[in-house]
Each structure stands twice: as C-alpha cells, then as structure tokens.
Coordinates of C-alpha atoms in Angstrom, one line a residue:
X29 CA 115.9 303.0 20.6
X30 CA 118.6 305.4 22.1
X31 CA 117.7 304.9 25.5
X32 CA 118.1 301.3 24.8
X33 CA 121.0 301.4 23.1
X34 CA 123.1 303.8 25.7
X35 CA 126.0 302.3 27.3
X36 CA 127.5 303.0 30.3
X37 CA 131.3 302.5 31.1
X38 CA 132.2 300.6 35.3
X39 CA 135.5 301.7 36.7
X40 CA 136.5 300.0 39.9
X41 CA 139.9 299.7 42.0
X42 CA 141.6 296.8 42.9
X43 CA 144.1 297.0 45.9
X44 CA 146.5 294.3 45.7
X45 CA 150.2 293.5 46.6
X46 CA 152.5 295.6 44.7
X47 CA 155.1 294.4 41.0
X48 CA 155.2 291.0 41.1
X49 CA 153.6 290.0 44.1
X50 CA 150.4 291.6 42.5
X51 CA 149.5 287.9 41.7
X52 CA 149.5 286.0 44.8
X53 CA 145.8 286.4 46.0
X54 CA 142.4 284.0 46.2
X55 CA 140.4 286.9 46.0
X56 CA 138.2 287.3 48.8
X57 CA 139.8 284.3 50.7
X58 CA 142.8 286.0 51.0
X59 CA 141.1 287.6 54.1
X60 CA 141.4 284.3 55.8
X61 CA 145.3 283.7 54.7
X62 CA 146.8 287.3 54.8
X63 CA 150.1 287.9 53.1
X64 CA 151.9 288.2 56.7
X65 CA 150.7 285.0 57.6
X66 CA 152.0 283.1 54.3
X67 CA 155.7 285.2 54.7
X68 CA 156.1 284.2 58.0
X69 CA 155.2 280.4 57.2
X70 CA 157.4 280.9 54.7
X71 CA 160.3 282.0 57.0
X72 CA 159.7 279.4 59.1
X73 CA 159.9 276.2 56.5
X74 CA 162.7 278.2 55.3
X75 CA 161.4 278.6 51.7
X76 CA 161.9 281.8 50.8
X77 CA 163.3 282.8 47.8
X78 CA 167.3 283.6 47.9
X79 CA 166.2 286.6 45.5
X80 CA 163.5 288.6 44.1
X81 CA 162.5 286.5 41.1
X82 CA 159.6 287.1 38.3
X83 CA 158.3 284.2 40.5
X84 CA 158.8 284.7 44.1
X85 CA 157.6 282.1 46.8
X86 CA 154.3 283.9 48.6
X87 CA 152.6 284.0 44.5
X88 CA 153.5 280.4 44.5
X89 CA 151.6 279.7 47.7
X90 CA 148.6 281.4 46.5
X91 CA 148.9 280.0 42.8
X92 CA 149.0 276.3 44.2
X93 CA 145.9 277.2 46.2
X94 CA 144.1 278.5 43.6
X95 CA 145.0 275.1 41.6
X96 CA 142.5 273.3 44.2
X97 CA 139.9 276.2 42.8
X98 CA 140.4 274.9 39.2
X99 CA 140.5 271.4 39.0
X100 CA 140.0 271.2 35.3
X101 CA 142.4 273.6 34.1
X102 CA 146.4 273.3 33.4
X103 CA 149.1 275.6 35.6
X104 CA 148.7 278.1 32.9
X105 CA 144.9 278.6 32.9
X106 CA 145.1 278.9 36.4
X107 CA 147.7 281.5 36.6
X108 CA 145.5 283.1 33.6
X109 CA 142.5 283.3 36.1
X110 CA 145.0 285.2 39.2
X111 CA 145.6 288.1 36.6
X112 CA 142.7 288.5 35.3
X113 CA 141.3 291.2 37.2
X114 CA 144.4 292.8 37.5
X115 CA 144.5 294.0 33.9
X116 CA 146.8 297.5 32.7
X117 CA 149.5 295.7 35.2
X118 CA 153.1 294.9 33.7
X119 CA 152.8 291.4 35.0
X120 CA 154.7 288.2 34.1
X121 CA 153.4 285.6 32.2
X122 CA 155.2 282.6 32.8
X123 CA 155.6 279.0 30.8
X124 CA 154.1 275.7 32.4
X125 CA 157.6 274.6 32.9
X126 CA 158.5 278.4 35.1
X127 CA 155.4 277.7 37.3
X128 CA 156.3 274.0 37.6
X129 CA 159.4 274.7 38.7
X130 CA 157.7 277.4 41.3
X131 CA 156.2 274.3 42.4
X132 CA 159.1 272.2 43.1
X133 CA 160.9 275.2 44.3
X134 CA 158.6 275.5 47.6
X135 CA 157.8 271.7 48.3
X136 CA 155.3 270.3 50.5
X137 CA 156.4 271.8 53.6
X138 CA 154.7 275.6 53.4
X139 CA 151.5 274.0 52.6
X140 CA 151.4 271.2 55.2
X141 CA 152.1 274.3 57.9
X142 CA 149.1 276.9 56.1
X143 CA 147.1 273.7 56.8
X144 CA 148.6 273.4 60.6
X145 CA 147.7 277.2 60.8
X146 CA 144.5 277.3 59.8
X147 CA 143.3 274.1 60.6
X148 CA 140.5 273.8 64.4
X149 CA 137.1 273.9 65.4
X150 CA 135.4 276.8 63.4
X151 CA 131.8 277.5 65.4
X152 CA 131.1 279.6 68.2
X153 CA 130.0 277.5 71.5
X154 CA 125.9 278.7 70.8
X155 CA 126.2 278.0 67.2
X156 CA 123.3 275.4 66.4
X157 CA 124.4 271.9 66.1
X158 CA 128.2 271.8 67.0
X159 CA 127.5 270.8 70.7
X160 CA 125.7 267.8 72.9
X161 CA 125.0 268.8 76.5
X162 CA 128.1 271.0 76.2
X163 CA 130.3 268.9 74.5
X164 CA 131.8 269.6 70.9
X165 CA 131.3 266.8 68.6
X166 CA 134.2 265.5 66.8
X167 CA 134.8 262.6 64.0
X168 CA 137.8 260.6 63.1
X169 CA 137.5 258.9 59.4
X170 CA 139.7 257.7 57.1
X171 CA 139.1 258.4 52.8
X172 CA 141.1 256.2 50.2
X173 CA 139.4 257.5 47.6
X174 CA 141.0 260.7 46.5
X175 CA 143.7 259.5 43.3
X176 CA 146.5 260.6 41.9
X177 CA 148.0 259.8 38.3
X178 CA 149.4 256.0 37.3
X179 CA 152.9 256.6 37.5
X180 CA 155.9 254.1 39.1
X181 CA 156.8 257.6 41.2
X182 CA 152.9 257.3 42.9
X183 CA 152.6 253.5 43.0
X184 CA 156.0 253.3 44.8
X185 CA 154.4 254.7 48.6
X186 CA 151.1 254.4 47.8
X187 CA 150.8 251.0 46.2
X188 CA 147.8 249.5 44.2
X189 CA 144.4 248.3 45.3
X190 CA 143.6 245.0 44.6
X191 CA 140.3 243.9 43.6
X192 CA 138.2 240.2 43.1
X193 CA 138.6 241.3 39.6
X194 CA 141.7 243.4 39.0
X195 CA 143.9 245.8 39.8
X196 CA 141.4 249.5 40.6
X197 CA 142.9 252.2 37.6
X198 CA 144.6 254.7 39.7
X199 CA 146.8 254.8 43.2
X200 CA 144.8 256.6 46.1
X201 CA 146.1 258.6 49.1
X202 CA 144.9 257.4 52.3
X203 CA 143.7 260.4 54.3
X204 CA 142.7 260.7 57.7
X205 CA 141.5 263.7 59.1
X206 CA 139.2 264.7 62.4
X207 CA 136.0 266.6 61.8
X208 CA 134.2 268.9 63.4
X209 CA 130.6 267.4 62.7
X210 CA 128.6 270.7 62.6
X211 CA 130.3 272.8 60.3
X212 CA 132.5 270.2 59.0
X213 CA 135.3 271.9 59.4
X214 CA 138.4 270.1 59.9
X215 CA 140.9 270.4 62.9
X216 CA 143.6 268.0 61.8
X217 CA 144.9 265.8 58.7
X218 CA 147.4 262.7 58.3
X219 CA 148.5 261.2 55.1
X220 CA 149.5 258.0 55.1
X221 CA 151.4 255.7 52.5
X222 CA 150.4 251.7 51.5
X223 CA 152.0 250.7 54.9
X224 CA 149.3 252.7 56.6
X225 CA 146.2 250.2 56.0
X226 CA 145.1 250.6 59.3
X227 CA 143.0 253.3 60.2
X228 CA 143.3 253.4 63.9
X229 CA 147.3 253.4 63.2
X230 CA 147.1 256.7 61.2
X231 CA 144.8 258.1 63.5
X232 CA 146.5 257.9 66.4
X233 CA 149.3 260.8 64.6
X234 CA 146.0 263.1 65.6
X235 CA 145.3 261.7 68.9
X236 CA 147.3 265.0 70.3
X237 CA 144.0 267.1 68.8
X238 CA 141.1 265.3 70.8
X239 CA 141.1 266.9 74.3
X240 CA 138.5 267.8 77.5
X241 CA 135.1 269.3 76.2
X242 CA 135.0 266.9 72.7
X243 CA 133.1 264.3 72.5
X244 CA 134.6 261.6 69.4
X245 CA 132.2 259.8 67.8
X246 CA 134.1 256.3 66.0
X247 CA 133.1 254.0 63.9
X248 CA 133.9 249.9 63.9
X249 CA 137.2 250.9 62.3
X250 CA 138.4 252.4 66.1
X251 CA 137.3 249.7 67.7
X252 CA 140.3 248.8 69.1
X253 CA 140.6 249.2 73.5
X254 CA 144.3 250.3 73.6
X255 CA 142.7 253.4 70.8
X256 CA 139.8 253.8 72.9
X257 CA 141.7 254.3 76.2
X258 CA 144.4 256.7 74.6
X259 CA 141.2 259.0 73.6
X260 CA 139.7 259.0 76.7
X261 CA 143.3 259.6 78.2
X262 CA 143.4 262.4 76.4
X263 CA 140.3 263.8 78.5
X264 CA 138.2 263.8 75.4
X265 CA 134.5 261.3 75.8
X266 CA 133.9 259.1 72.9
X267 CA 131.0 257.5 71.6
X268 CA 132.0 253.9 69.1
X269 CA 130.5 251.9 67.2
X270 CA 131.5 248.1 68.2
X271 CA 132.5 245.3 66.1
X272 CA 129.7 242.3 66.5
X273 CA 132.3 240.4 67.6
X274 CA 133.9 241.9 70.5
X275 CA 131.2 240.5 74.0
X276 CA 132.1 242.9 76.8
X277 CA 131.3 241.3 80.3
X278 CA 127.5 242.1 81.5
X279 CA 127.9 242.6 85.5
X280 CA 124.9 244.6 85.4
X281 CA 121.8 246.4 84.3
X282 CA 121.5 249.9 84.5
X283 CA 117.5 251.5 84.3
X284 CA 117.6 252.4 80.6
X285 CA 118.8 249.5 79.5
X286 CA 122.6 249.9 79.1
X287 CA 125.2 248.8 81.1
X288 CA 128.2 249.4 82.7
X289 CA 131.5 247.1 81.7
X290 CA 134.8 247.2 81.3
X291 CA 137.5 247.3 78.8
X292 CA 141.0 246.2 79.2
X293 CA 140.9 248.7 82.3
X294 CA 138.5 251.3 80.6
X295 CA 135.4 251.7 82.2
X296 CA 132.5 252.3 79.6
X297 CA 129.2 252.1 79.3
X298 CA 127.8 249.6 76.1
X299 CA 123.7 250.5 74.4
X300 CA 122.6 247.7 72.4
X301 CA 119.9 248.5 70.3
X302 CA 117.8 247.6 67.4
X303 CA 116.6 250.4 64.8
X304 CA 113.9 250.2 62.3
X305 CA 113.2 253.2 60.1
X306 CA 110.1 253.2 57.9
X307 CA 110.0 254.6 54.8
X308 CA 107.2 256.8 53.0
X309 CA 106.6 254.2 50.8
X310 CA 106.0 251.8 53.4
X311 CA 109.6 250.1 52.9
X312 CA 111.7 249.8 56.4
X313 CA 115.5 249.2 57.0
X314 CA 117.1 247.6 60.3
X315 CA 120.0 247.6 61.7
X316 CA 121.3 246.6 65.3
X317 CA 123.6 249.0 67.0
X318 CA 126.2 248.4 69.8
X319 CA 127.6 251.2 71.0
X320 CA 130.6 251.6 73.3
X321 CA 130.6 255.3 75.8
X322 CA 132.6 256.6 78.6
X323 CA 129.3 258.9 78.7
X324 CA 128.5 256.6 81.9
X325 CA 125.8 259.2 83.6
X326 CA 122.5 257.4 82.3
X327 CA 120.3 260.0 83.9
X328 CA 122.2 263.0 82.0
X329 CA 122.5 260.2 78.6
X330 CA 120.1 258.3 78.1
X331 CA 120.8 255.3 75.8
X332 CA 117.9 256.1 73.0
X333 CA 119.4 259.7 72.7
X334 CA 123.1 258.1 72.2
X335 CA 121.9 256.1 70.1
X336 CA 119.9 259.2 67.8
X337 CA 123.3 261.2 68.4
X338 CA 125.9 258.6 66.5
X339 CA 124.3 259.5 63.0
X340 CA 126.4 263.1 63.7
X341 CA 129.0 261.4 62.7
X342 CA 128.4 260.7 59.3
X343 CA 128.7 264.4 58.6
X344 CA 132.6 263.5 57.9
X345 CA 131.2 261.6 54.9
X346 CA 129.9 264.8 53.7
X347 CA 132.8 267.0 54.4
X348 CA 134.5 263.9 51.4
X349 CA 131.9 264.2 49.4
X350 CA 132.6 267.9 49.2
X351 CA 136.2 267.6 48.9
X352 CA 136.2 264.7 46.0
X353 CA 132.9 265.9 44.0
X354 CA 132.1 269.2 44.7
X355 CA 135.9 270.6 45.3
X356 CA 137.9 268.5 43.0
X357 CA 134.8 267.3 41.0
X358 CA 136.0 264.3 40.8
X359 CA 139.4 264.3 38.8
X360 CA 142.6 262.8 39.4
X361 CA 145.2 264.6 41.2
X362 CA 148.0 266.3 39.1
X363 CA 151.1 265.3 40.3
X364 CA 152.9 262.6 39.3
X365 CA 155.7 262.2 41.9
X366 CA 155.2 262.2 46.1
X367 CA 156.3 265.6 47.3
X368 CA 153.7 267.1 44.5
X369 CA 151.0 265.1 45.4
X370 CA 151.4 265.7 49.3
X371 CA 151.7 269.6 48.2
X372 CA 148.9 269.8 46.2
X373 CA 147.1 267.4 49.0
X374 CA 147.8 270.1 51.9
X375 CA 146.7 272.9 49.3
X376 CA 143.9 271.4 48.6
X377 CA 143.0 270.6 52.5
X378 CA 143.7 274.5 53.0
X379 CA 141.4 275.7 50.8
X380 CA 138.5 273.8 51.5
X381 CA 139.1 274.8 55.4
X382 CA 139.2 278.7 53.6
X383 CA 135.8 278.3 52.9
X384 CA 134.3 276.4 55.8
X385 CA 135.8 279.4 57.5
X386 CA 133.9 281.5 55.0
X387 CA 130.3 280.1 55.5
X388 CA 130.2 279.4 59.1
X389 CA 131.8 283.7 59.4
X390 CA 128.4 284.5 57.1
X391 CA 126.3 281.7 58.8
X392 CA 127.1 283.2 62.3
X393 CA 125.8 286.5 61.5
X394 CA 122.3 285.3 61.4
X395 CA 121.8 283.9 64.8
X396 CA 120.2 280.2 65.2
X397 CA 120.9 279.3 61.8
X398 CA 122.2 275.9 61.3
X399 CA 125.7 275.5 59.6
X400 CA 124.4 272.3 57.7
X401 CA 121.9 274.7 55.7
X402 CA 125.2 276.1 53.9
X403 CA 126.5 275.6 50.6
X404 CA 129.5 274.5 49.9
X405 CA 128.4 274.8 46.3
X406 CA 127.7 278.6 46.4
X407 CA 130.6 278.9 48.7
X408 CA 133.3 277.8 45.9
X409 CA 131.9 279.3 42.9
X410 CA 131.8 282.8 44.6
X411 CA 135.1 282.5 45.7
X412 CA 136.1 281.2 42.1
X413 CA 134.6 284.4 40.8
X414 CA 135.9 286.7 43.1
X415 CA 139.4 285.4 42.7
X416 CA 139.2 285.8 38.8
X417 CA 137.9 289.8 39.1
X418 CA 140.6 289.8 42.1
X419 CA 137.6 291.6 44.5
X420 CA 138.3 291.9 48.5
X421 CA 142.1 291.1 48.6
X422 CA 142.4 294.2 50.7
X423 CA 139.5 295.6 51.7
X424 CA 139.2 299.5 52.4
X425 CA 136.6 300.9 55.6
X426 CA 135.6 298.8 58.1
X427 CA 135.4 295.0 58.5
X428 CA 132.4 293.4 56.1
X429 CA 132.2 289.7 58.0
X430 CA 130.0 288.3 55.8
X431 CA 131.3 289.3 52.5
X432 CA 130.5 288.7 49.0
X433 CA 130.8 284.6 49.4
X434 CA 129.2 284.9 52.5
X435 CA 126.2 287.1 51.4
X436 CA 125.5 284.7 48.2
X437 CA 125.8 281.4 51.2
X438 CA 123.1 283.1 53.0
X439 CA 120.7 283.9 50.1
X440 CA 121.4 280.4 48.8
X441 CA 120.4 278.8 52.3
X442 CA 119.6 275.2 52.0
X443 CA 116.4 273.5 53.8
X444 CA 115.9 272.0 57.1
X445 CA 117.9 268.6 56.8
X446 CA 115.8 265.7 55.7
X447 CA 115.1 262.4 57.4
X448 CA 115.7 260.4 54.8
X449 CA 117.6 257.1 53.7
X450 CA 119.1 257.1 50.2
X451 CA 120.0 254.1 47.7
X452 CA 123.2 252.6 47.3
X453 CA 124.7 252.2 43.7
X454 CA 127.6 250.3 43.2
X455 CA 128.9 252.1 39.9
X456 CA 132.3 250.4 39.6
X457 CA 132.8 247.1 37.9
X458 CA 136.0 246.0 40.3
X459 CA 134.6 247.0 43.5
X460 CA 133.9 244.6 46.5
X461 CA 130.6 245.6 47.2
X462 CA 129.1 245.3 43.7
X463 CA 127.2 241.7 44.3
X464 CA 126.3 242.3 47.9
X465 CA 123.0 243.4 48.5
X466 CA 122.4 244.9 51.9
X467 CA 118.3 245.1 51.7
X468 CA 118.2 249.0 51.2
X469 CA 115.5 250.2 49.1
X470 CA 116.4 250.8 45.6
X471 CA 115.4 254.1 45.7
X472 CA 115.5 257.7 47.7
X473 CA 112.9 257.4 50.4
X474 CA 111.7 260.2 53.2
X475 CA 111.9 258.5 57.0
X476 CA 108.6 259.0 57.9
X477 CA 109.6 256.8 61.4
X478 CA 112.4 255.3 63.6
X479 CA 112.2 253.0 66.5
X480 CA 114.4 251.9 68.6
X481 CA 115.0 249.2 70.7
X482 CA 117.2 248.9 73.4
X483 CA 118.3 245.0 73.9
X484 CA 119.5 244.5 77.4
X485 CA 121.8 241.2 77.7
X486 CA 121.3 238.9 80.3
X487 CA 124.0 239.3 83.3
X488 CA 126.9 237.2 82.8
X489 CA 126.3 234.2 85.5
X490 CA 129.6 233.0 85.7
X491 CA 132.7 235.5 85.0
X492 CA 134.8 234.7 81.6
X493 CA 131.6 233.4 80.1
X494 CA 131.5 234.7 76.4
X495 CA 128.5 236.0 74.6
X496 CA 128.2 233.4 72.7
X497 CA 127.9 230.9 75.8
X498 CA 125.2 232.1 77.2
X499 CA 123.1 233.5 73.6
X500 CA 120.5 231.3 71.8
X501 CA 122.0 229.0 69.2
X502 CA 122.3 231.0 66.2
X503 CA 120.0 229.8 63.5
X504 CA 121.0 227.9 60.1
X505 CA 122.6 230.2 57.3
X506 CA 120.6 230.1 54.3
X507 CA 122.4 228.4 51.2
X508 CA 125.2 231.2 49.8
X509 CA 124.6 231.6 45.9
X510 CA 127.4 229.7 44.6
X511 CA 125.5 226.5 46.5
X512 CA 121.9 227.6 44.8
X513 CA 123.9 227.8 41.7
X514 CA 125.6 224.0 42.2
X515 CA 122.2 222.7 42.8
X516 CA 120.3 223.7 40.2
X517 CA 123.3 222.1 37.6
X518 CA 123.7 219.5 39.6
X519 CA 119.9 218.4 38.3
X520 CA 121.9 218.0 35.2
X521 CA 125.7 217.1 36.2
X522 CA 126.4 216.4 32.7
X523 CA 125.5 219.7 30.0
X524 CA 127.0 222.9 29.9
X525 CA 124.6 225.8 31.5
X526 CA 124.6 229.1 30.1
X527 CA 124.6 232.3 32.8
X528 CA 121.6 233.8 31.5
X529 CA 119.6 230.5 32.2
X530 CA 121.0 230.3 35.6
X531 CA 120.3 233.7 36.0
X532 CA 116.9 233.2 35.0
X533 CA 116.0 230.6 37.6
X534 CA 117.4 232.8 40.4
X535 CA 116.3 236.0 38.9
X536 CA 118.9 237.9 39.3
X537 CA 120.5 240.2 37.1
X538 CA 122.6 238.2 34.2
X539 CA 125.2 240.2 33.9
X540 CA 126.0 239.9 37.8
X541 CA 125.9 236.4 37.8
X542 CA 128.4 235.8 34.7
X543 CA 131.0 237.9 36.5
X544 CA 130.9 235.7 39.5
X545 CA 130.6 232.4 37.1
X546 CA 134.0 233.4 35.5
X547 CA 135.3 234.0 39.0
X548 CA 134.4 230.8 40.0
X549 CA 135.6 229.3 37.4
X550 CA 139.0 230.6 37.9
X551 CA 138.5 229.0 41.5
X552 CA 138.0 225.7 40.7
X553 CA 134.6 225.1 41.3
X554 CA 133.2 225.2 37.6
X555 CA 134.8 224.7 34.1
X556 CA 134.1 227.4 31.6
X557 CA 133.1 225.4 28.5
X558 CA 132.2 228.0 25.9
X559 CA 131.5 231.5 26.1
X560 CA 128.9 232.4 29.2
X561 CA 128.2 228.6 29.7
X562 CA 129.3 226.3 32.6
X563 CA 129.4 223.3 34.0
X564 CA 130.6 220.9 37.0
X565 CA 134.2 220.1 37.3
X566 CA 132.9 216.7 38.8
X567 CA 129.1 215.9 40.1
X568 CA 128.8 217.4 43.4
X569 CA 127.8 216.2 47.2
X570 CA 125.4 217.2 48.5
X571 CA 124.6 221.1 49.7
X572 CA 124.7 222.0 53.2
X573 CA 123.5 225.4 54.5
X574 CA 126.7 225.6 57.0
X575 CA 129.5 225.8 54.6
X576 CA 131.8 228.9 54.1
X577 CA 130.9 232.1 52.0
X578 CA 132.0 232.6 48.7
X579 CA 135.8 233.3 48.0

C-alpha cells in the first residue's frame, strides 16, 4: 500500500512573453505566428496601442485566435484557458466588456493581414498528392454556409436566404477561398456581402494568386469564358467542369476521343464522358461529365486520366467541412455587427491555416506519406491542449519540426483514402434540395468499380450549327409529380384527398408530399379544404408529359 499510495510532485518551466504580454500565445502554434511577426503586422495596420495597457494589442491578436480554438465558450473562458498554464503570474483578469472592447480596439484589419501573411501553398514539390505531371493542383469554391447571429447589424450586408418555404434562421457569410487540394491548405480568401451572389465575381478578387505551374480545377459555377480566359492569362492551366448547356464547336477529333475547340478566343480542349461507379452491394451511380482544358497535349493527358483527376477537387469540400464541423463544430459565429464578424472570420481562416501548417511540417518528416492521411481532428485538440498548459511558446535547444501536435498527427495517421460514394441527407426542412432525389444509394457504399466512357461528338458539318441541331431528338420527359398527383384526383374531380392517401398511391414518404401539397396550394393549383386534404380548384385537362417543372 505505500508504494501505491506514494506521490510524486512535476515541476516544469514555461518561457513566455514577459508582464502582461505573458498572455498572448496559442501554445505550440505560436511557432508558426511569432510575436515579431504579429508587432510588425500590427505596425503596419497601424493598431498599436497609444500606451502600455493591462490589455495591449499583440495579447488581443492571440486572444481572438484562440477564440476560433473555443468555439463553445464566452471571451472570458477563453482568456481563462490563455492563463492557465501560466499560473504564480501577477496577470490581469479582465471583464467580458475589457476584452470586448480589446476587440473593437484592433478591428478587422490585423487579422485580414496575419491571414495575407500566412496564407500559400504548404507542401514540398515531392510531397505525395499536391502535383499532376508537375503541376500543383489548385481549387476555387465558394461556402455560404458559415453563420453569424440574427441581428439588423448582420442582415444589413449580408442579407437573408430565401427558401420555397421560408426565410433560412440565420444570415451566412459568403466565402471564397482557393485551395491547395493536397494538404488543403489555403492560399487566398475573399468575403463577400449579399451583392456578391455570383461566385465567379468574388473569385476573380483572387485571380492575382493562380499563376504558371498551377493547375485550377473549376466547377460549373466558373463556367464562364471571359473567367476561364483571365485564368489561363494568368499562365495558370485549368481543368472545368461545363454547364450542359454551353455546345462548343466540334472541328475535329483528336485519338483519345477529345477534341480541340475554341472559346470566345481561348483555345481548349473539351472530354466528354460518361462514368458508372459500381457499388459493393451491386448498386451503380452515373453521371456524364464535360470537361473544359487548356491541357491540349493528348499524348502527355490523356482524357480518361482528366477525367480520374477532376475528383481532386472536391478536397476543398473537405477543407469546409473541417472549418464548419470540426473547427467551429458547427455554431453560429459571435459577432453581431460587420467589422466583428470579418475579424473573427480572418481569425478563424488563420488558425485553421496554423494547423494545416502544423500537419503537413509533421507529415513531411516521414517521407511518402500522404497529407490526406492527417487529422485535422488530432491536429486541433493538441493544439487546444497545448495552448491551455501554454507548452512550446518558446522553445529552448534546437528546432523539434514535428512537435507535440505533429507527433500525436503522425501516431493518429488515418488509412489509405477510400473509394467510396456516400449518401446524401437532406437534414433541413427549408432547403431546396429536400424533395429532389438524385438516384444515390441510400446508404455508404465502397466503389468496388468505375468506368468510363469517353463520348466523342460528331464533327460539326456546317459551322454555327448548335448541339442541339445536329443531336438525336431528346426523348419525352416523364410526368413531373405535381401531374401524377393531378391525375390520380382527377379520377375523382369532386372529394377532398387527404396527403397520406396520395402518398400512398405513389409511395412516397407522406410527410414529403404534404409539404409540397400546401405549397401548391399556395400556388393555385389545389384548394386546401381541411387539414392535410386537397382537392382541384376546377377539373383538370388533360396531362401532358412536356409541360414545365414544378414552381
């Protein structure tokens, strides 16, 4: 029992800034964002403070960084968590008004430039998956789905989405940022406001960062020529994703099945191609792909491998997934007028770049391991910890690259990446896509297969022929269910039909069906006669296949 019940008492030091800088740190991250790098950022925005306060401006830097690290917690919790570690020190301890005040003291503008400063491409030129035949890989995307509190300040420059169904509960920024698809680090950001809706207009405020040696990989959004021709003006190739209805003149064939056109000047190459990816479970999912390139070399690019390249750039999805759910875990942003949310925005943007600089340093020390098989997970919560027992702010002996976040990335490494298509769950009752059903499977499935299919138009004939000229006639549209809905009452123009029985009949799910039977209603179409039953405003003509969709 005494051995057991022996104790044994830890001393450690802690070298941090000295009085009452002694607070402004991120733990280990401060590595990455020194103290002379925040002073002189703070010289150059001009927001240093006009004397030595309780409160001075480089702690406020650091404390609205570390706000990003807490999501959950008020300005006071989070300063709580900064002196921590630094206990036996005659520190301040300041109200949420004092450290509110710091806030609006420094503004947006120190942040925005930490961002500027430590914002690029992250990974080494033989780090695995960052290049294609010596090109860097790059991604432009916008995300409207970050929000920020419900207040007349917010809804002012960001406005309100509108749904089929109502107003959605919060204002969202409208970020757009360009990605570095294998470490997901990011080398620019733009925030927009509600006039920004387009995302090829905000993107072009980052069209200085694409250059010679990138390779920008665009979705439909970007399909625009005058943005396509700025990009490649730039020096930088692209690779996008083309609307199915832009028809690019065919002059010609080229052996793999591509072909060479032109667009508004720009000369590109366009892969059409069908996929079909088979499913463990014997399920399959198509999808047709026409892809627009200035990668024009067919020998060097073959279609079938652009076409197994474009996935990359979904990897900007995940670098939003890990800012919304894993960073901010999904809460609403705290400030309730512009210049806070754009402060804590550029914070927030900073950080997360802090520790994608973090886990590709640690991933690079083990050479040919993929960045993609680090955690962003494991990544945060070690920095979390480290900033509460204020370890590695200013490390003594020589340089430890990987560090204490980096050594728990790389025992934490993930697997191989998966082939794999996942379901899609629409979980909010306002959205758009709730009653469209795009034929996914219904559950997570491994890809055991994928084939594709180039489709090689026929050469245009005669010039400023469309492609719908010279295609096959396209094929009747199948009754939309607004039309299957009409028919079946219309066996019975004259009772009242209740949505489950409707629902019944076209098995589908009831409670999807009454939402669009009271939207309908509101349209015209139907009269609401009692609650959850309908019937015909007056006994309709007869169904055709070729009408328009549903409002």
């Amino acid at each position: 029992m005494r051995t057991e019940s022996a104790t044994t008492t830890i001393t450690r030091a802690v070298t941090v800034a000295a009085g009452v800088f002694a607070p402004g740190h991120l733990g280990e991250l401060t590595q990455y964002l020194p103290f002379e790098l925040v002073d002189d950022v703070l010289a150059q925005t001009r927001t240093v403070q006009h004397r030595l306060r309780d409160l001075p401006s480089r702690t406020g830097v650091y404390f609205v960084l570390a706000l990003g690290l807490f999501p959950r917690l008020g300005c006071a919790l989070v300063w709580g968590k900064l002196i921590a570690g630094l206990a036996g020190m005659p520190l301040p301890r300041p109200s949420e008004k004092a450290l509110r005040d710091l806030r609006r003291r420094l503004g947006p503008e120190p942040l925005k430039a930490l961002f500027e400063v430590v914002a690029g491409p992250l990974a080494q030129p033989r780090t695995p998956g960052v290049r294609f035949r010596g090109l860097r890989t790059v991604a432009f995307d916008g995300c409207s789905s970050l929000k920020v509190p419900d207040t007349s300040r917010n809804r002012s420059w960001l406005g309100r989405i509108r749904y089929r169904m109502g107003f959605a509960g919060y204002p969202t920024l409208r970020l757009m940022t360009l990605a570095e698809t294998g470490t997901r680090g990011l080398p620019g950001a733009a925030l927009g406001s509600a006039a920004d809706r387009d995302e090829a207009a905000l993107a072009r405020r980052l069209l200085p960062l694409p250059g010679p040696g990138m390779l920008v990989l665009l979705d439909r959004a970007f399909d625009a020529s005058a943005f396509l021709a700025d990009i490649a003006g730039a020096g930088a190739m692209l690779l996008a994703r083309s609307k199915s209805t832009r028809n690019p003149p065919v002059p010609g064939h080229l052996p793999d099945g591509s072909y060479l056109s032109s667009l508004d000047g720009l000369r590109v190459r366009i892969i059409e191609a069908d996929l079909t990816m088979t499913g463990a479970d014997g399920s399959w999912v198509r999808d047709r792909y026409r892809l627009i390139t200035t990668l024009l070399d067919h020998r060097r690019f073959p279609a079938e491998t652009l076409v197994r390249l474009y996935h990359e750039r979904w990897e900007i999805e995940s670098a939003y997934l890990a800012l919304r759910h894993t960073l901010l875990d999904g809460h609403v942003l705290r400030s309730g007028d512009r210049p806070g949310v754009e402060q804590e925005l550029w914070a927030l943007l900073t950080l997360y770049q802090l520790l994608r600089m973090a886990m590709v340093t640690a991933v690079q020390t083990r050479p040919g391991t993929d960045p993609d098989r680090a955690s962003f997970t494991t990544a945060m919560e070690a920095a979390r910890d480290e900033l509460t027992a204020a370890r590695g702010i200013c490390p003594d002996g020589p340089a430890d690259l990987p560090g204490t976040i980096g050594r728990a990335v790389l025992a934490t490494l993930l697997p191989a990446r998966r082939l794999r298509y996942s379901a899609r769950k629409v979980k909010c009752a306002t959205s758009r896509y709730l009653n469209r059903d795009d034929g996914r499977p219904h559950t997570v499935t491994a890809v055991t297969a994928i084939d594709i299919t180039v489709c090689t138009p026929p050469v245009d004939l005669k010039p400023g022929r469309t492609r719908r000229d010279r295609s096959t006639p396209r094929p009747a549209r199948p009754p939309t269910r607004r039309h299957r809905v009409t028919a079946i009452m219309s066996t019975d123009p004259h009772r009242a039909w209740s949505g489950r029985e409707l629902a019944l009949q076209l098995q589908v799910k009831p409670r999807n069906l009454l939402t669009q039977l009271g939207e309908w209603a509101r349209l015209g179409f139907l009269t609401r006669t009692d609650f959850g039953a309908y019937a015909l405003n007056t006994p309709p003509g007869p169904t055709s296949s070729t009408t328009a969709s549903d409002p």
